[in-house]
Amino acid sequence: MTSHGGGRLDVLVAGAGPTGLTLALSAHDHGARVRIVDRRPDECRHSRAFLVQPRTLEVLRPYGLAEDLVVHAAPARVHLHLHGRCLPVDAGRLRLPGTAFPRFLLVRQGEVELFLRRALRARGVEVEWGTNLHSIRTGDDGVVGVGTRDGCPTRIGSRFLAGCDGTASTVRRAAGISWNGAAYPQKILLADIELDGDLHPGVAHIAIHRRGVLFLLPLGDVARWRVVTAQQPNRSPASGERRFVQQLLDEAQLPADVTEVAWSEWVQIEHRLASRYQSGPIFLAGDAAHTCSPAGGQGMNTGIQDAANLGWKLAYSAAGRTQDVSALLRSYEQERRPVGRHVVSLSDALFRAEAGPDPVCSLVRHAFSRAGAPLVPPLLRAPLLSAPALRVLAQFDRRYRHSPLSIGTAGTGRTMDHWIVTRPAAPGTRIPDDEVTVDGAPRRLQELTATPAVHVLLHRDTRWQAPGRAGHRLRIHRIGSWPGTGIAIVRPDGYVGFRSTTGTAGAVEWLEMIGALPG
């Protein structure tokens, strides 16, 4: 069980999509020896996801990726088309408080993967393309993946195996984990097209009509525009691909003529959840663990957040300093599977509203398309009305309060931007982007904790001596603007793990439990 450098391999990642790349990056930056393989011959494929959530940017920030994605995002301009009426929407006004990244971003999945691959390459980790694992053997010291690389037999041994290999996951099947759910009768049409007409360029167009919702995004891989829409099983492009796409635009009353269909694909979508996320040294993340409709843009983001949760736990467990390795590893499924279940349910509800063929859904869409235009501007001008929905879509409310890693008491409540938050936060909740004082200077909490490490936040008057010396795995900060003798410990994925408002009793034990103390 060796890495390319000759040392013992800690984490083998199967699948080089956004989830697998993030997992490899997270595990590496927390000290693990990592290899990542993919059955595809190379990196070329068309993007299927386009929305990057604020919470995803938060978990990618410690690895130096969030700012690049913000810079390369498409402009936040949207035109909503309702029964032939075009309503410009300033998506930049849809801002979430309590985060360094208050906006949702339009970014191609391919660009997300490109930035992740570049980050791994800078760390000496390359994706091993053309490597197909077809069987897995587990033992007392880890797992061995047996397969082929460029047609030649290969065996790769590792302490842990992370299956990030999509809905048809070989890892999940080899581990004997059931895949519960069903396929939708509808399919998603993806098409890169060129247009001639009166549509504003560089703008995301969303058309709502009786049959469903059509997205026309300025984010095509091989043409200027990308069409995304759900279609019923009895609809097919029998009259030709270009004429069929033109028919879809005409039904949505979009004033444009299709001049070319450069590429198209029909995608079968499902709503499924793995019965388990772990089987011994084998773990599932991303689409291998859960798959949902594209409604709400949850799939890629949930996978990346799975990886941010799992990567540091595998690295810390492989280092052998944890008090209870099995408890730390079990916490991944305990924390993330409920999130997966919620995301699948949420996406299912949104998809039925967006594309459900039943008369009620069709009637509601038709009514909104004809009479909903006056409702949109007031919603955008009233954050109290839009913010709750945005927080759900951004997964800001995902909490791990019942996790074995969430220990202690909540902070003192206060009001910030109309939201009740805690200072710093309750165990099992994400750290907000509060302004604090450190060494007499103002800092933002999310900036302070944006390095791959466990961060100990001491109140102004707290007396605490960490055993050993702080290092790359453990960072200690004294927050001068927090009075009292409390302590908060922030996990590498940005969640509060330990919290005490009076004293530090139990803090060292918590650090020992997860293996964060220097060796």
mmCIF file of N, CA and C in Angstrom, residues 235-330:
data_model
loop_
_atom_site.group_PDB
_atom_site.id
_atom_site.type_symbol
_atom_site.label_atom_id
_atom_site.label_comp_id
_atom_site.label_asym_id
_atom_site.label_seq_id
_atom_site.Cartn_x
_atom_site.Cartn_y
_atom_site.Cartn_z
ATOM 1 N N ARG A 235 -41.886 12.902 -25.261
ATOM 2 C CA ARG A 235 -41.419 13.952 -26.167
ATOM 3 C C ARG A 235 -40.016 13.605 -26.650
ATOM 4 N N SER A 236 -39.802 13.633 -27.945
ATOM 5 C CA SER A 236 -38.492 13.314 -28.499
ATOM 6 C C SER A 236 -38.273 14.162 -29.752
ATOM 7 N N PRO A 237 -37.014 14.386 -30.098
ATOM 8 C CA PRO A 237 -36.699 15.229 -31.259
ATOM 9 C C PRO A 237 -36.838 14.483 -32.577
ATOM 10 N N ALA A 238 -38.013 13.908 -32.807
ATOM 11 C CA ALA A 238 -38.207 13.142 -34.048
ATOM 12 C C ALA A 238 -38.080 14.038 -35.273
ATOM 13 N N SER A 239 -38.394 15.319 -35.120
ATOM 14 C CA SER A 239 -38.346 16.231 -36.262
ATOM 15 C C SER A 239 -36.951 16.804 -36.487
ATOM 16 N N GLY A 240 -35.972 16.356 -35.705
ATOM 17 C CA GLY A 240 -34.620 16.892 -35.820
ATOM 18 C C GLY A 240 -34.260 17.695 -34.582
ATOM 19 N N GLU A 241 -33.003 17.638 -34.199
ATOM 20 C CA GLU A 241 -32.573 18.276 -32.955
ATOM 21 C C GLU A 241 -32.777 19.789 -32.975
ATOM 22 N N ARG A 242 -32.400 20.453 -34.046
ATOM 23 C CA ARG A 242 -32.515 21.910 -34.087
ATOM 24 C C ARG A 242 -33.963 22.347 -34.058
ATOM 25 N N ARG A 243 -34.819 21.662 -34.822
ATOM 26 C CA ARG A 243 -36.234 22.032 -34.841
ATOM 27 C C ARG A 243 -36.883 21.760 -33.488
ATOM 28 N N PHE A 244 -36.449 20.699 -32.815
ATOM 29 C CA PHE A 244 -37.016 20.390 -31.511
ATOM 30 C C PHE A 244 -36.638 21.461 -30.488
ATOM 31 N N VAL A 245 -35.375 21.865 -30.454
ATOM 32 C CA VAL A 245 -34.952 22.918 -29.518
ATOM 33 C C VAL A 245 -35.665 24.224 -29.853
ATOM 34 N N GLN A 246 -35.841 24.510 -31.136
ATOM 35 C CA GLN A 246 -36.580 25.710 -31.522
ATOM 36 C C GLN A 246 -38.017 25.651 -31.006
ATOM 37 N N GLN A 247 -38.615 24.493 -31.068
ATOM 38 C CA GLN A 247 -39.964 24.328 -30.542
ATOM 39 C C GLN A 247 -40.013 24.620 -29.046
ATOM 40 N N LEU A 248 -38.985 24.184 -28.313
ATOM 41 C CA LEU A 248 -38.934 24.452 -26.874
ATOM 42 C C LEU A 248 -38.837 25.940 -26.600
ATOM 43 N N LEU A 249 -38.023 26.660 -27.363
ATOM 44 C CA LEU A 249 -37.900 28.103 -27.179
ATOM 45 C C LEU A 249 -39.201 28.808 -27.541
ATOM 46 N N ASP A 250 -39.877 28.323 -28.568
ATOM 47 C CA ASP A 250 -41.156 28.933 -28.957
ATOM 48 C C ASP A 250 -42.213 28.722 -27.880
ATOM 49 N N GLU A 251 -42.255 27.523 -27.288
ATOM 50 C CA GLU A 251 -43.205 27.269 -26.209
ATOM 51 C C GLU A 251 -42.953 28.187 -25.011
ATOM 52 N N ALA A 252 -41.687 28.487 -24.764
ATOM 53 C CA ALA A 252 -41.327 29.376 -23.660
ATOM 54 C C ALA A 252 -41.434 30.840 -24.039
ATOM 55 N N GLN A 253 -41.800 31.121 -25.289
ATOM 56 C CA GLN A 253 -41.968 32.481 -25.818
ATOM 57 C C GLN A 253 -40.680 33.290 -25.690
ATOM 58 N N LEU A 254 -39.559 32.637 -26.032
ATOM 59 C CA LEU A 254 -38.280 33.331 -26.063
ATOM 60 C C LEU A 254 -38.025 33.800 -27.495
ATOM 61 N N PRO A 255 -37.758 35.088 -27.700
ATOM 62 C CA PRO A 255 -37.634 35.644 -29.061
ATOM 63 C C PRO A 255 -36.269 35.381 -29.675
ATOM 64 N N ALA A 256 -36.042 34.145 -30.100
ATOM 65 C CA ALA A 256 -34.749 33.797 -30.682
ATOM 66 C C ALA A 256 -34.912 32.621 -31.625
ATOM 67 N N ASP A 257 -34.043 32.580 -32.637
ATOM 68 C CA ASP A 257 -34.020 31.481 -33.590
ATOM 69 C C ASP A 257 -32.754 30.653 -33.373
ATOM 70 N N VAL A 258 -32.907 29.341 -33.326
ATOM 71 C CA VAL A 258 -31.783 28.441 -33.156
ATOM 72 C C VAL A 258 -31.065 28.292 -34.492
ATOM 73 N N THR A 259 -29.802 28.687 -34.540
ATOM 74 C CA THR A 259 -29.035 28.575 -35.778
ATOM 75 C C THR A 259 -28.147 27.331 -35.801
ATOM 76 N N GLU A 260 -27.838 26.798 -34.614
ATOM 77 C CA GLU A 260 -26.985 25.613 -34.562
ATOM 78 C C GLU A 260 -27.156 24.917 -33.219
ATOM 79 N N VAL A 261 -27.204 23.591 -33.255
ATOM 80 C CA VAL A 261 -27.090 22.775 -32.048
ATOM 81 C C VAL A 261 -25.730 22.094 -32.112
ATOM 82 N N ALA A 262 -24.783 22.634 -31.334
ATOM 83 C CA ALA A 262 -23.412 22.125 -31.394
ATOM 84 C C ALA A 262 -23.239 20.819 -30.635
ATOM 85 N N TRP A 263 -24.077 20.601 -29.643
ATOM 86 C CA TRP A 263 -23.985 19.378 -28.829
ATOM 87 C C TRP A 263 -25.273 19.259 -28.041
ATOM 88 N N SER A 264 -25.692 18.017 -27.789
ATOM 89 C CA SER A 264 -26.867 17.799 -26.945
ATOM 90 C C SER A 264 -26.757 16.438 -26.273
ATOM 91 N N GLU A 265 -27.469 16.310 -25.153
ATOM 92 C CA GLU A 265 -27.456 15.057 -24.406
ATOM 93 C C GLU A 265 -28.755 14.966 -23.601
ATOM 94 N N TRP A 266 -29.319 13.772 -23.578
ATOM 95 C CA TRP A 266 -30.477 13.488 -22.740
ATOM 96 C C TRP A 266 -29.984 12.737 -21.502
ATOM 97 N N VAL A 267 -30.292 13.256 -20.335
ATOM 98 C CA VAL A 267 -29.770 12.713 -19.082
ATOM 99 C C VAL A 267 -30.916 12.130 -18.262
ATOM 100 N N GLN A 268 -30.790 10.857 -17.910
ATOM 101 C CA GLN A 268 -31.750 10.234 -16.994
ATOM 102 C C GLN A 268 -31.439 10.694 -15.573
ATOM 103 N N ILE A 269 -32.432 11.214 -14.888
ATOM 104 C CA ILE A 269 -32.223 11.697 -13.520
ATOM 105 C C ILE A 269 -32.988 10.813 -12.541
ATOM 106 N N GLU A 270 -32.456 10.746 -11.327
ATOM 107 C CA GLU A 270 -33.001 9.868 -10.302
ATOM 108 C C GLU A 270 -33.017 10.587 -8.955
ATOM 109 N N HIS A 271 -33.785 10.028 -8.036
ATOM 110 C CA HIS A 271 -33.708 10.464 -6.639
ATOM 111 C C HIS A 271 -33.409 9.228 -5.806
ATOM 112 N N ARG A 272 -32.154 9.137 -5.323
ATOM 113 C CA ARG A 272 -31.709 7.943 -4.617
ATOM 114 C C ARG A 272 -30.757 8.333 -3.492
ATOM 115 N N LEU A 273 -30.682 7.435 -2.503
ATOM 116 C CA LEU A 273 -29.810 7.637 -1.355
ATOM 117 C C LEU A 273 -29.207 6.294 -0.970
ATOM 118 N N ALA A 274 -27.902 6.257 -0.786
ATOM 119 C CA ALA A 274 -27.239 5.029 -0.351
ATOM 120 C C ALA A 274 -27.693 4.661 1.057
ATOM 121 N N SER A 275 -27.855 3.381 1.304
ATOM 122 C CA SER A 275 -28.303 2.931 2.625
ATOM 123 C C SER A 275 -27.260 3.189 3.699
ATOM 124 N N ARG A 276 -26.004 3.253 3.298
ATOM 125 C CA ARG A 276 -24.907 3.566 4.205
ATOM 126 C C ARG A 276 -23.885 4.418 3.456
ATOM 127 N N TYR A 277 -23.131 5.212 4.195
ATOM 128 C CA TYR A 277 -22.049 5.970 3.602
ATOM 129 C C TYR A 277 -20.691 5.341 3.919
ATOM 130 N N GLN A 278 -20.672 4.287 4.749
ATOM 131 C CA GLN A 278 -19.413 3.662 5.134
ATOM 132 C C GLN A 278 -19.590 2.160 5.234
ATOM 133 N N SER A 279 -18.566 1.445 4.792
ATOM 134 C CA SER A 279 -18.478 0.010 5.004
ATOM 135 C C SER A 279 -17.025 -0.293 5.322
ATOM 136 N N GLY A 280 -16.698 -0.351 6.612
ATOM 137 C CA GLY A 280 -15.309 -0.551 7.012
ATOM 138 C C GLY A 280 -14.444 0.599 6.558
ATOM 139 N N PRO A 281 -13.379 0.315 5.775
ATOM 140 C CA PRO A 281 -12.490 1.378 5.299
ATOM 141 C C PRO A 281 -12.965 2.043 4.010
ATOM 142 N N ILE A 282 -14.197 1.733 3.576
ATOM 143 C CA ILE A 282 -14.739 2.261 2.325
ATOM 144 C C ILE A 282 -15.798 3.313 2.643
ATOM 145 N N PHE A 283 -15.727 4.452 1.923
ATOM 146 C CA PHE A 283 -16.654 5.553 2.146
ATOM 147 C C PHE A 283 -17.223 6.019 0.810
ATOM 148 N N LEU A 284 -18.439 6.553 0.859
ATOM 149 C CA LEU A 284 -19.089 7.106 -0.326
ATOM 150 C C LEU A 284 -19.306 8.600 -0.144
ATOM 151 N N ALA A 285 -19.194 9.340 -1.241
ATOM 152 C CA ALA A 285 -19.447 10.777 -1.201
ATOM 153 C C ALA A 285 -19.980 11.223 -2.552
ATOM 154 N N GLY A 286 -20.678 12.356 -2.563
ATOM 155 C CA GLY A 286 -21.200 12.905 -3.806
ATOM 156 C C GLY A 286 -22.272 12.027 -4.419
ATOM 157 N N ASP A 287 -22.294 11.962 -5.757
ATOM 158 C CA ASP A 287 -23.340 11.217 -6.456
ATOM 159 C C ASP A 287 -23.282 9.722 -6.197
ATOM 160 N N ALA A 288 -22.189 9.216 -5.687
ATOM 161 C CA ALA A 288 -22.139 7.804 -5.310
ATOM 162 C C ALA A 288 -22.938 7.543 -4.044
ATOM 163 N N ALA A 289 -23.168 8.591 -3.251
ATOM 164 C CA ALA A 289 -23.911 8.461 -1.994
ATOM 165 C C ALA A 289 -25.333 8.964 -2.104
ATOM 166 N N HIS A 290 -25.570 9.904 -2.991
ATOM 167 C CA HIS A 290 -26.904 10.489 -3.146
ATOM 168 C C HIS A 290 -26.996 11.116 -4.531
ATOM 169 N N THR A 291 -28.129 11.011 -5.149
ATOM 170 C CA THR A 291 -28.343 11.682 -6.420
ATOM 171 C C THR A 291 -29.741 12.272 -6.421
ATOM 172 N N CYS A 292 -29.877 13.423 -7.061
ATOM 173 C CA CYS A 292 -31.151 14.148 -7.017
ATOM 174 C C CYS A 292 -31.348 14.876 -8.343
ATOM 175 N N SER A 293 -32.481 15.486 -8.494
ATOM 176 C CA SER A 293 -32.760 16.279 -9.679
ATOM 177 C C SER A 293 -31.884 17.534 -9.660
ATOM 178 N N PRO A 294 -31.733 18.196 -10.802
ATOM 179 C CA PRO A 294 -30.930 19.428 -10.818
ATOM 180 C C PRO A 294 -31.655 20.627 -10.220
ATOM 181 N N ALA A 295 -32.919 20.490 -9.851
ATOM 182 C CA ALA A 295 -33.676 21.614 -9.310
ATOM 183 C C ALA A 295 -33.037 22.114 -8.016
ATOM 184 N N GLY A 296 -32.761 23.394 -7.959
ATOM 185 C CA GLY A 296 -32.152 23.979 -6.769
ATOM 186 C C GLY A 296 -30.642 23.957 -6.772
ATOM 187 N N GLY A 297 -30.026 23.295 -7.760
ATOM 188 C CA GLY A 297 -28.578 23.288 -7.861
ATOM 189 C C GLY A 297 -27.879 22.686 -6.666
ATOM 190 N N GLN A 298 -28.400 21.559 -6.145
ATOM 191 C CA GLN A 298 -27.880 21.001 -4.905
ATOM 192 C C GLN A 298 -26.812 19.924 -5.090
ATOM 193 N N GLY A 299 -26.796 19.227 -6.212
ATOM 194 C CA GLY A 299 -25.983 18.023 -6.344
ATOM 195 C C GLY A 299 -24.494 18.244 -6.189
ATOM 196 N N MET A 300 -23.885 19.063 -7.062
ATOM 197 C CA MET A 300 -22.450 19.281 -7.001
ATOM 198 C C MET A 300 -22.048 19.899 -5.669
ATOM 199 N N ASN A 301 -22.833 20.835 -5.179
ATOM 200 C CA ASN A 301 -22.507 21.513 -3.929
ATOM 201 C C ASN A 301 -22.535 20.566 -2.737
ATOM 202 N N THR A 302 -23.530 19.691 -2.698
ATOM 203 C CA THR A 302 -23.601 18.725 -1.595
ATOM 204 C C THR A 302 -22.410 17.780 -1.641
ATOM 205 N N GLY A 303 -22.001 17.363 -2.836
ATOM 206 C CA GLY A 303 -20.851 16.487 -2.958
ATOM 207 C C GLY A 303 -19.570 17.145 -2.472
ATOM 208 N N ILE A 304 -19.355 18.396 -2.846
ATOM 209 C CA ILE A 304 -18.163 19.111 -2.399
ATOM 210 C C ILE A 304 -18.160 19.251 -0.885
ATOM 211 N N GLN A 305 -19.331 19.492 -0.312
ATOM 212 C CA GLN A 305 -19.404 19.624 1.143
ATOM 213 C C GLN A 305 -19.248 18.270 1.840
ATOM 214 N N ASP A 306 -19.713 17.186 1.211
ATOM 215 C CA ASP A 306 -19.390 15.845 1.716
ATOM 216 C C ASP A 306 -17.871 15.689 1.820
ATOM 217 N N ALA A 307 -17.186 16.060 0.739
ATOM 218 C CA ALA A 307 -15.738 15.874 0.673
ATOM 219 C C ALA A 307 -15.016 16.707 1.717
ATOM 220 N N ALA A 308 -15.483 17.933 1.943
ATOM 221 C CA ALA A 308 -14.856 18.780 2.955
ATOM 222 C C ALA A 308 -15.041 18.203 4.348
ATOM 223 N N ASN A 309 -16.141 17.502 4.570
ATOM 224 C CA ASN A 309 -16.381 16.855 5.858
ATOM 225 C C ASN A 309 -15.516 15.621 6.026
ATOM 226 N N LEU A 310 -15.374 14.830 4.978
ATOM 227 C CA LEU A 310 -14.685 13.538 5.071
ATOM 228 C C LEU A 310 -13.173 13.642 4.963
ATOM 229 N N GLY A 311 -12.673 14.561 4.145
ATOM 230 C CA GLY A 311 -11.244 14.597 3.853
ATOM 231 C C GLY A 311 -10.368 14.718 5.082
ATOM 232 N N TRP A 312 -10.665 15.671 5.957
ATOM 233 C CA TRP A 312 -9.814 15.862 7.138
ATOM 234 C C TRP A 312 -9.955 14.693 8.109
ATOM 235 N N LYS A 313 -11.133 14.078 8.167
ATOM 236 C CA LYS A 313 -11.329 12.944 9.079
ATOM 237 C C LYS A 313 -10.502 11.735 8.642
ATOM 238 N N LEU A 314 -10.433 11.490 7.333
ATOM 239 C CA LEU A 314 -9.599 10.393 6.850
ATOM 240 C C LEU A 314 -8.128 10.682 7.125
ATOM 241 N N ALA A 315 -7.709 11.935 6.908
ATOM 242 C CA ALA A 315 -6.309 12.283 7.138
ATOM 243 C C ALA A 315 -5.937 12.157 8.609
ATOM 244 N N TYR A 316 -6.784 12.652 9.498
ATOM 245 C CA TYR A 316 -6.494 12.583 10.930
ATOM 246 C C TYR A 316 -6.505 11.133 11.409
ATOM 247 N N SER A 317 -7.428 10.334 10.866
ATOM 248 C CA SER A 317 -7.496 8.925 11.265
ATOM 249 C C SER A 317 -6.262 8.176 10.782
ATOM 250 N N ALA A 318 -5.810 8.475 9.548
ATOM 251 C CA ALA A 318 -4.639 7.792 9.013
ATOM 252 C C ALA A 318 -3.384 8.136 9.794
ATOM 253 N N ALA A 319 -3.349 9.340 10.389
ATOM 254 C CA ALA A 319 -2.174 9.746 11.164
ATOM 255 C C ALA A 319 -2.048 8.969 12.462
ATOM 256 N N GLY A 320 -3.157 8.338 12.903
ATOM 257 C CA GLY A 320 -3.107 7.467 14.068
ATOM 258 C C GLY A 320 -3.019 8.167 15.400
ATOM 259 N N ARG A 321 -3.425 9.450 15.445
ATOM 260 C CA ARG A 321 -3.342 10.164 16.714
ATOM 261 C C ARG A 321 -4.701 10.307 17.392
ATOM 262 N N THR A 322 -5.754 9.814 16.760
ATOM 263 C CA THR A 322 -7.082 9.977 17.331
ATOM 264 C C THR A 322 -7.289 9.033 18.500
ATOM 265 N N GLN A 323 -8.070 9.516 19.472
ATOM 266 C CA GLN A 323 -8.376 8.707 20.641
ATOM 267 C C GLN A 323 -9.256 7.529 20.267
ATOM 268 N N ASP A 324 -10.184 7.743 19.328
ATOM 269 C CA ASP A 324 -11.097 6.688 18.893
ATOM 270 C C ASP A 324 -11.333 6.859 17.399
ATOM 271 N N VAL A 325 -10.526 6.147 16.590
ATOM 272 C CA VAL A 325 -10.602 6.294 15.137
ATOM 273 C C VAL A 325 -11.991 5.954 14.623
ATOM 274 N N SER A 326 -12.575 4.883 15.124
ATOM 275 C CA SER A 326 -13.875 4.449 14.605
ATOM 276 C C SER A 326 -14.946 5.502 14.859
ATOM 277 N N ALA A 327 -14.910 6.184 16.010
ATOM 278 C CA ALA A 327 -15.907 7.211 16.308
ATOM 279 C C ALA A 327 -15.761 8.397 15.366
ATOM 280 N N LEU A 328 -14.520 8.810 15.095
ATOM 281 C CA LEU A 328 -14.301 9.919 14.169
ATOM 282 C C LEU A 328 -14.795 9.562 12.777
ATOM 283 N N LEU A 329 -14.513 8.350 12.315
ATOM 284 C CA LEU A 329 -14.944 7.942 10.984
ATOM 285 C C LEU A 329 -16.456 7.781 10.907
ATOM 286 N N ARG A 330 -17.073 7.232 11.944
ATOM 287 C CA ARG A 330 -18.533 7.068 11.936
ATOM 288 C C ARG A 330 -19.243 8.415 11.876
#
